[in-house]
Amino acid sequence: MITGMDRLVAAIKGEKSDRIPVFCNLIDQGPREMGLTPQEYYANGDYVAEAQLRMQARYGYDNVWSLFYVGKEAELLGCKKILYDKHGPPNVEEFVIKTYDDIDRLEVPTDLTQHPAFAEELKCLALLKREAGGKSPICAYISSSMTLPAMLMGMEKWMELLFFGPAEPREALLAKCHDFFVKEVKAYRDGGADVLVYSNPFGSTDTVPMKYFLEHSLPWIEKDIAAVGTAGMVYYCGMSSFNKVIDIVLARTGLGVYYLSPLDDIAEGKRIIAGRGLTCGVINDIRLIDWGRDEIRAEVKRMIEAGMPGGKFLFGTGVMPYDIPEANIRAMLEAAYEFGRYDDDK
Amino acid sequence: MLDKIIKEYNEAIYDTDRDRALMVVHQAVEQGVSPEDVVFKVVLPALDLMVKAISENMDANLAQHFMTAQIADTVTAEMIAKFKKVPAVVGTVVIGTAQGDMHSLGKRIVIGCLKARMIDVTDLGVNVTPEHFVDEAVGRKAQVIGISAMMVHTARGENGSLAVRRLLQERGLEDKIRIIVGGAPFRFDDGLYRTVQADAWASDGVTASKVVADLVKEVRQ
């Protein structure tokens, strides 16, 4: 039987499998799947893993996630207050860095795996590895050095420090976030994660001008990737578009997987990557809440027709909003399996 | 002379160079340009130019919007202090993020731009309840409520724009107060503002300030 891992490996190599790999990121749906409140659910890594395995088994897509919520990274760095909501992802409620002096006080744990806030993630990874290891790609979410500060002090204050602030605390914070990034990648890899989504809105020209990207974002991207290597790393800009920077990122880092934005032109992205890596076409999943079956099928067909010719293509979603009806999740996935099938003529 | 100042200021804005923009403005004042002209003939037209550039799909990004707003805000505050008489307030707005949403960047951009447009704006902060939005709008005689939401569930949820609309209906305030929404989910679904029963939306903070100014005019007519 062909597994999700087989499909992913084949796609990366440019070989054919039964169909293209399909990644569906059901994260916020976990508590509902387990019939628990978000607080109960996220308190136990076994629940998170169990929900991932159940939803994957029900829908048949190829990946599973070890992600609890993005703000978990802030908890590993001292955040004590998380705002839970039944209908969406938990949020950082109180920032760790309130003044620039707090940057001095910020402590990066020596070994993340010994940190109490990481214990449940390790449980989750262990269960996923036991049940799905080698068969389904296990995904982890890692913020880049330049993005993590937004979680620690808020995007507004981080942009203020980044563009107007004094250099010393800015560089000190970036250095600490880089240190954390390297340790986090190691912890996830050691725990069994195969796919590491390197999340970096500052790697998109939707966020910063090209000049700033070249002078500031790119050097930090190079530093991050050089420190951990490219194995399993996926370039992703948090749903911001990045076709304009693919060529230079590829040349300077060697990263081989690009998880585009729904705002990117898939065919153009694929032309730029030009067989040097895997192109991931990502559906605008916010529209899945209201679209009907026919609209969903038409959109999936359009995306796959743009990305599948020539292989090295994956169909994916963003972080699927909680409100997407189950029938629409099914409609999207069935269309992806159908249109992404490798017939002899594809 | 004013043309040269406008050109240099606009270039600094597009290069997101705050120091150069401030230098241009300070030199202009030293050369005899009135603070009123700096705001109304340099800063405001620069904002409108950026709105136009965004609408024409020219390269504009979040950092540029943020810098534009901050520069406009800083220059306006500095110049107003030097105005011969206190400028007339064009309108009043209250703004905050929807309940459950802690993302504050978008509203900060809008606030910076609104101040340059001589609109009195009150920042209600983050995680604002619908009741607080409406109570503050009534208390301050605001023409517009701005609701920022960065997440799908806070944009679409029962405690965001939908609840504010319900309260406006219940209190008979719909002809006096307009609702504008903004944030990432609205960029990915340009019809979403209607789903959440807002009067308008904008794809970015700089454009939002123009849309808000238009809504203020609409209510005041």
XYZ file of C-alpha atoms in Angstrom:
567
model
C 0.000 0.000 0.000
C 1.338 3.434 -0.950
C 1.770 5.699 2.085
C 1.786 9.463 2.467
C 5.530 9.310 2.990
C 5.918 7.376 -0.284
C 3.961 10.081 -2.096
C 6.000 12.881 -0.574
C 9.345 11.226 -1.298
C 8.271 10.465 -4.871
C 7.167 14.073 -5.398
C 10.453 15.443 -4.023
C 12.404 13.156 -6.359
C 10.206 14.105 -9.303
C 8.866 10.578 -9.585
C 5.261 9.480 -9.980
C 3.252 7.795 -7.269
C -0.468 7.002 -7.358
C -1.244 10.699 -6.857
C 0.353 13.948 -5.728
C 0.846 14.337 -1.966
C -2.002 16.175 -0.234
C -1.332 18.025 3.032
C -4.362 19.114 5.049
C -3.634 21.104 8.193
C -6.423 20.460 10.683
C -5.145 21.967 13.916
C -7.952 24.011 15.486
C -10.371 21.111 14.882
C -8.534 18.921 17.424
C -10.510 19.770 20.581
C -13.809 19.176 18.731
C -12.517 15.854 17.425
C -11.762 14.713 20.964
C -14.877 16.267 22.530
C -12.775 18.385 24.871
C -12.402 22.041 25.761
C -9.266 23.662 24.271
C -7.734 23.858 27.767
C -8.284 20.135 28.395
C -7.133 19.188 24.922
C -3.893 21.165 24.784
C -2.908 20.072 28.295
C -2.224 16.534 27.089
C 0.025 15.687 24.132
C -1.652 12.295 23.744
C -4.938 14.044 22.910
C -3.266 16.200 20.252
C -1.636 13.171 18.639
C -4.807 11.100 18.880
C -6.877 13.825 17.188
C -4.311 14.088 14.386
C -4.363 10.345 13.793
C -8.162 10.117 13.901
C -8.704 12.993 11.453
C -6.053 11.676 9.083
C -7.604 8.212 9.141
C -11.057 9.647 8.451
C -10.095 11.945 5.578
C -7.130 10.079 4.081
C -4.700 12.960 3.528
C -0.977 12.417 3.856
C 0.458 14.366 6.815
C 0.041 14.690 10.583
C 1.021 17.598 12.841
C 2.820 17.845 16.137
C 1.708 21.495 16.353
C -0.383 22.520 19.377
C -0.611 26.249 18.565
C 1.894 28.835 17.427
C 2.002 30.616 20.803
C 3.527 27.475 22.341
C 6.939 28.840 21.354
C 6.316 31.880 23.566
C 5.467 29.558 26.467
C 8.864 27.902 26.084
C 10.342 31.359 26.522
C 8.367 32.323 29.596
C 4.834 33.297 28.469
C 2.367 32.378 31.212
C -0.914 33.667 29.825
C -2.686 32.107 26.860
C -6.124 33.161 25.634
C -8.211 30.139 24.603
C -11.156 30.164 22.231
C -13.377 27.278 21.227
C -13.529 28.481 17.627
C -9.930 29.322 16.886
C -6.298 28.979 17.880
C -5.100 29.917 21.356
C -3.329 33.276 21.445
C -0.527 34.775 23.485
C -2.389 37.025 25.943
C 0.555 38.539 27.767
C 3.829 39.240 26.063
C 7.099 38.170 27.673
C 8.907 41.294 26.477
C 7.258 44.500 27.633
C 10.341 46.708 27.740
C 13.720 46.480 26.056
C 15.203 45.530 29.437
C 13.155 42.315 29.282
C 15.298 41.259 26.312
C 18.291 41.037 28.638
C 16.273 38.907 31.022
C 14.986 36.551 28.307
C 16.432 33.102 28.865
C 16.648 30.478 26.148
C 16.424 27.027 27.762
C 19.642 25.039 27.425
C 17.735 21.887 26.513
C 14.171 22.337 25.283
C 13.357 18.692 25.827
C 13.792 19.206 29.570
C 11.428 22.196 29.633
C 8.041 21.431 31.239
C 6.194 23.283 28.434
C 7.773 20.944 25.882
C 6.929 17.723 27.739
C 3.484 17.384 26.151
C 4.923 18.087 22.691
C 7.340 15.209 23.227
C 4.448 12.945 24.251
C 2.581 13.963 21.122
C 5.601 13.330 18.917
C 6.258 9.958 20.522
C 2.707 8.777 19.874
C 2.734 10.089 16.307
C 6.080 8.418 15.674
C 4.850 5.122 17.074
C 1.621 5.113 15.070
C 2.533 6.965 11.886
C 6.332 7.172 11.779
C 7.741 6.363 8.362
C 4.238 6.165 6.885
C 2.977 9.737 7.221
C 5.199 12.801 7.232
C 5.145 14.248 10.775
C 5.126 18.041 10.566
C 6.419 20.615 13.041
C 6.101 24.402 12.963
C 9.151 26.544 13.715
C 9.291 30.334 13.685
C 12.330 31.921 12.084
C 14.724 34.053 14.130
C 13.183 37.180 12.664
C 9.577 36.099 13.301
C 9.769 34.748 16.847
C 10.115 38.230 18.433
C 6.579 39.038 17.217
C 5.333 36.264 19.498
C 7.339 37.587 22.418
C 6.532 41.299 22.183
C 3.735 41.584 19.603
C 4.126 42.450 15.930
C 3.549 46.169 16.547
C 6.345 46.525 19.089
C 8.627 44.235 17.102
C 8.234 46.328 13.949
C 8.910 49.414 15.994
C 12.139 47.913 17.327
C 13.055 46.493 13.939
C 12.655 49.739 12.002
C 13.084 52.565 14.519
C 14.578 51.017 17.634
C 18.093 50.910 19.037
C 20.380 48.334 17.420
C 21.668 46.738 20.602
C 18.425 45.200 21.973
C 17.290 44.347 18.441
C 20.445 42.379 17.669
C 20.440 40.787 21.130
C 16.853 39.606 20.643
C 17.540 38.255 17.162
C 20.576 36.376 18.461
C 18.534 34.813 21.281
C 15.735 33.872 18.885
C 18.269 32.275 16.554
C 19.684 30.278 19.461
C 16.137 29.143 20.321
C 15.408 28.312 16.674
C 18.444 26.025 16.416
C 17.529 24.219 19.639
C 13.896 23.881 18.618
C 14.783 22.343 15.248
C 17.050 19.824 16.992
C 14.374 18.958 19.567
C 11.748 18.323 16.890
C 14.097 16.334 14.679
C 15.231 14.212 17.625
C 11.575 13.705 18.562
C 10.722 12.322 15.130
C 9.461 15.263 13.049
C 10.127 14.821 9.322
C 8.847 18.105 7.923
C 9.878 21.371 9.570
C 7.827 24.322 8.416
C 10.137 27.343 8.627
C 7.675 30.154 9.141
C 8.862 33.634 8.255
C 6.537 36.459 7.124
C 9.680 38.633 6.973
C 10.782 36.419 4.087
C 7.984 37.876 1.971
C 7.886 41.134 0.052
C 4.277 41.506 1.243
C 5.820 42.289 4.625
C 9.050 44.117 3.810
C 10.410 45.892 0.721
C 12.799 43.914 -1.480
C 15.716 46.121 -0.429
C 15.053 45.347 3.235
C 14.591 41.665 2.434
C 17.978 41.507 0.727
C 19.831 43.498 3.367
C 18.224 42.148 6.538
C 15.790 39.229 6.133
C 17.921 37.154 3.797
C 21.072 37.193 5.951
C 19.028 35.887 8.903
C 17.419 33.230 6.707
C 20.861 32.159 5.534
C 22.111 32.087 9.115
C 19.120 30.013 10.294
C 19.356 27.472 7.505
C 23.147 27.213 7.643
C 22.862 26.368 11.345
C 20.347 23.524 10.961
C 20.745 22.320 7.378
C 18.026 21.965 4.776
C 16.784 18.466 5.665
C 12.995 18.548 5.936
C 12.907 22.347 5.973
C 10.017 24.075 4.184
C 10.053 27.757 3.206
C 6.760 29.354 4.275
C 5.860 32.969 4.887
C 2.687 32.630 6.947
C 0.313 32.936 3.955
C 2.193 35.966 2.582
C 3.326 35.658 -1.013
C 6.955 35.061 -1.915
C 7.354 34.148 -5.578
C 9.586 37.208 -5.965
C 12.233 35.843 -3.597
C 12.230 32.122 -4.413
C 15.117 32.320 -6.846
C 17.467 34.047 -4.463
C 16.417 31.982 -1.423
C 17.015 28.824 -3.400
C 20.405 30.000 -4.618
C 21.586 31.223 -1.224
C 20.199 28.523 1.091
C 19.592 25.422 -1.004
C 16.117 25.030 0.516
C 14.188 22.551 -1.589
C 10.518 22.915 -0.573
C 8.363 26.030 -1.052
C 4.920 26.239 0.559
C 3.427 29.080 -1.474
C 0.781 31.563 -0.437
C -2.742 31.389 -1.878
C -1.841 34.850 -3.189
C 1.034 33.444 -5.263
C 0.591 32.337 -8.851
C 1.277 28.588 -8.682
C 2.417 28.225 -12.295
C 4.775 31.161 -11.898
C 6.175 29.741 -8.645
C 6.778 26.437 -10.343
C 8.496 28.123 -13.298
C 10.828 29.945 -10.919
C 11.650 26.803 -8.938
C 12.247 25.104 -12.290
C 12.619 21.554 -11.035
C 15.114 22.531 -8.323
C 12.645 21.808 -5.542
C 9.108 20.874 -4.554
C 6.344 23.412 -5.229
C 3.425 23.350 -2.786
C 0.244 24.986 -4.056
C -1.872 26.261 -1.184
C -5.623 26.790 -1.347
C -7.276 29.915 0.050
C -8.936 27.914 2.810
C -10.805 30.868 4.297
C -13.068 30.652 1.250
C -13.810 26.991 2.060
C -16.138 28.195 4.814
C -18.654 29.606 2.356
C -17.888 28.012 -1.011
C -20.174 25.315 -2.369
C -18.983 21.935 -3.620
C -18.742 23.032 -7.264
C -16.671 26.101 -6.439
C -14.323 24.028 -4.305
C -13.850 21.424 -7.015
C -13.232 24.084 -9.659
C -10.602 25.797 -7.512
C -8.795 22.571 -6.645
C -8.825 21.577 -10.330
C -7.439 24.969 -11.364
C -4.632 24.766 -8.814
C -3.629 21.228 -9.695
C -3.702 21.939 -13.419
C -1.353 24.850 -12.779
C 1.083 22.931 -10.568
C 0.999 19.232 -11.415
C 2.420 19.139 -14.966
C 6.042 18.054 -14.756
C 5.652 16.649 -11.213
C 7.384 17.903 -8.061
C 4.089 19.300 -6.828
C 2.137 19.038 -3.572
C -1.383 20.265 -2.840
C -1.786 21.869 0.568
C -3.913 24.031 2.838
C -3.163 26.820 5.273
C -4.216 26.354 8.870
C -7.788 25.349 8.086
C -10.252 27.624 9.919
C -12.432 25.918 12.508
C -15.651 26.985 10.768
C -15.078 25.042 7.522
C -17.956 22.550 7.287
C -16.911 18.909 7.240
C -18.588 18.414 3.847
C -16.349 21.104 2.382
C -13.211 19.508 3.819
C -14.269 16.292 2.152
C -15.132 18.024 -1.133
C -11.694 19.647 -1.248
C -9.835 16.459 -0.447
C -11.846 14.287 -2.834
C -11.164 16.780 -5.616
C -7.441 16.839 -4.760
C -7.283 13.022 -4.817
C -9.226 12.898 -8.093
C -7.486 15.670 -10.040
C -4.104 14.861 -8.513
C -4.138 11.245 -9.628
C -1.317 10.143 -11.909
C -2.832 8.629 -14.988
C -0.527 7.409 -17.702
C -0.850 10.643 -19.651
C 0.025 12.974 -16.720
C 9.815 74.857 -3.918
C 6.803 72.948 -2.612
C 6.961 70.540 -5.558
C 10.546 69.653 -4.690
C 9.636 69.099 -1.026
C 6.682 66.897 -1.974
C 8.899 64.836 -4.278
C 11.624 64.378 -1.667
C 9.122 63.532 1.069
C 7.371 60.953 -1.124
C 10.669 59.320 -2.007
C 11.608 59.053 1.656
C 8.207 57.498 2.414
C 8.596 54.868 -0.305
C 12.100 54.055 0.895
C 10.669 53.711 4.431
C 13.302 56.202 5.581
C 11.839 57.992 8.579
C 14.912 60.101 9.313
C 15.058 61.435 5.742
C 11.306 62.214 5.747
C 11.666 64.167 8.989
C 14.720 65.982 7.638
C 12.791 67.041 4.520
C 9.978 68.393 6.663
C 12.288 70.242 9.061
C 14.202 71.817 6.204
C 10.922 72.888 4.610
C 9.842 74.670 7.778
C 13.258 76.335 8.042
C 12.864 77.534 4.460
C 9.592 79.206 5.342
C 6.956 76.607 4.442
C 4.122 76.903 6.950
C 3.360 73.928 9.235
C -0.176 73.968 7.795
C 1.200 73.509 4.275
C 3.502 70.710 5.441
C 0.496 68.734 6.703
C -2.105 69.600 4.079
C 0.098 69.900 0.991
C 2.848 67.376 1.717
C 1.836 64.732 4.298
C -1.804 64.224 3.319
C -1.216 64.088 -0.455
C 1.569 61.549 0.230
C -0.957 59.374 2.062
C -3.408 59.656 -0.818
C -0.654 58.839 -3.274
C 0.094 55.642 -1.387
C -3.621 54.732 -1.355
C -3.616 55.216 -5.134
C -0.443 53.153 -5.551
C -1.940 50.306 -3.502
C -5.170 50.379 -5.520
C -3.132 50.153 -8.714
C -1.312 47.097 -7.414
C 2.015 48.794 -7.201
C 4.541 47.346 -4.820
C 3.516 48.305 -1.306
C 4.051 46.202 1.773
C 3.269 46.049 5.463
C 6.534 47.706 6.514
C 5.871 50.585 4.143
C 2.350 51.040 5.510
C 3.664 50.967 9.069
C 6.416 53.489 8.342
C 4.097 55.746 6.364
C 1.650 55.871 9.243
C 4.328 56.469 11.851
C 5.985 59.222 9.836
C 2.632 60.868 9.100
C 1.676 60.660 12.763
C 4.992 62.083 13.986
C 5.115 64.927 11.463
C 1.464 65.850 12.006
C 1.856 65.989 15.804
C 4.963 68.142 15.442
C 3.385 70.505 12.917
C 0.029 70.868 14.680
C 1.897 72.205 17.709
C 3.125 74.993 15.415
C -0.209 75.749 13.672
C -1.447 79.333 13.955
C -4.822 78.069 15.169
C -6.078 74.717 16.344
C -7.182 72.747 13.255
C -10.811 71.756 12.854
C -11.517 68.118 13.647
C -13.000 66.426 10.584
C -14.629 63.568 12.480
C -14.426 61.151 15.379
C -13.572 57.462 15.315
C -13.125 54.695 17.874
C -10.991 51.725 16.946
C -9.884 48.449 18.517
C -9.371 44.760 17.860
C -12.282 42.355 18.087
C -12.892 40.401 21.255
C -10.419 37.515 21.518
C -7.914 39.181 19.195
C -4.607 40.486 20.515
C -3.091 41.713 17.213
C -2.577 45.459 17.343
C -0.410 46.379 14.357
C -3.193 47.031 11.845
C -5.076 49.479 14.005
C -1.880 51.329 14.826
C -1.310 51.958 11.114
C -4.882 53.199 10.708
C -4.607 55.454 13.768
C -1.392 57.097 12.518
C -2.971 57.880 9.170
C -6.270 59.090 10.653
C -4.493 61.626 12.844
C -2.865 63.115 9.754
C -6.350 63.410 8.267
C -7.429 65.522 11.267
C -9.744 62.809 12.511
C -9.998 62.450 16.272
C -9.343 58.783 16.960
C -9.574 56.867 20.215
C -7.662 53.606 20.535
C -9.763 51.162 22.550
C -6.927 48.629 22.603
C -7.092 44.897 21.977
C -9.673 42.237 22.888
C -12.517 44.790 22.933
C -16.061 43.680 23.738
C -18.866 44.717 21.357
C -20.546 46.662 24.159
C -17.378 48.647 24.792
C -17.078 49.524 21.103
C -20.621 50.881 21.022
C -20.562 52.578 24.439
C -17.342 54.404 23.569
C -18.627 55.380 20.131
C -21.777 56.844 21.687
C -19.879 58.531 24.515
C -17.468 60.202 22.112
C -20.077 60.937 19.429
C -18.052 58.932 16.930
C -19.203 58.550 13.349
C -17.233 55.358 12.764
C -16.292 52.202 14.699
C -13.178 50.472 13.384
C -12.823 46.763 14.157
C -9.561 45.011 13.417
C -9.367 41.197 13.371
C -6.393 39.094 12.342
C -7.953 35.685 12.825
C -10.878 34.062 11.052
C -12.819 33.289 14.212
C -12.484 36.828 15.580
C -13.370 38.334 12.198
C -16.441 36.161 11.672
C -17.375 35.348 15.258
C -20.416 36.368 17.268
C -18.416 38.826 19.379
C -16.999 40.942 16.561
C -18.609 43.070 13.897
C -21.813 40.999 13.933
C -22.409 41.820 17.602
C -21.562 45.495 17.119
C -24.100 45.634 14.270
C -26.740 44.025 16.472
C -26.126 46.566 19.219
C -26.326 49.470 16.777
C -29.640 48.094 15.517
C -31.029 47.576 19.022
C -30.086 51.089 20.062
C -31.298 52.723 16.835
C -27.830 54.041 15.967
C -27.311 52.681 12.470
C -27.808 56.016 10.723
C -25.357 57.705 13.098
C -22.491 55.207 13.234
C -20.769 53.205 10.497
C -18.676 50.050 10.948
C -15.424 49.409 9.095
C -13.487 46.151 9.415
C -9.980 45.115 8.445
C -7.361 42.433 8.969
C -5.946 39.377 7.242
C -9.165 37.324 6.830
C -10.762 40.177 4.893
C -7.835 40.209 2.455
C -8.437 36.537 1.678
C -12.188 37.009 1.210
C -13.177 40.406 -0.146
C -16.877 39.720 0.449
C -16.389 38.873 4.103
C -17.170 42.394 5.300
C -20.740 41.917 4.069
C -21.006 38.536 5.825
C -20.109 40.236 9.113
C -22.503 43.112 8.346
C -19.911 45.870 8.259
C -20.410 48.931 6.078
C -16.931 48.855 4.587
C -13.501 47.261 4.697
C -10.012 48.047 3.552
C -7.161 45.818 2.501
C -4.550 47.749 4.488
C -4.217 50.433 7.135
C -3.283 53.289 4.821
C -6.300 52.697 2.582
C -8.490 52.203 5.665
C -7.817 55.772 6.764
C -9.193 57.046 3.445
C -12.263 54.792 3.669
C -12.885 55.927 7.253
C -12.621 59.568 6.202
C -15.216 58.903 3.477
C -17.531 57.190 5.989
C -17.207 60.136 8.372
C -18.268 62.486 5.576
C -21.182 60.226 4.684
C -22.528 60.279 8.254
C -22.027 64.021 8.660
C -23.893 64.886 5.458
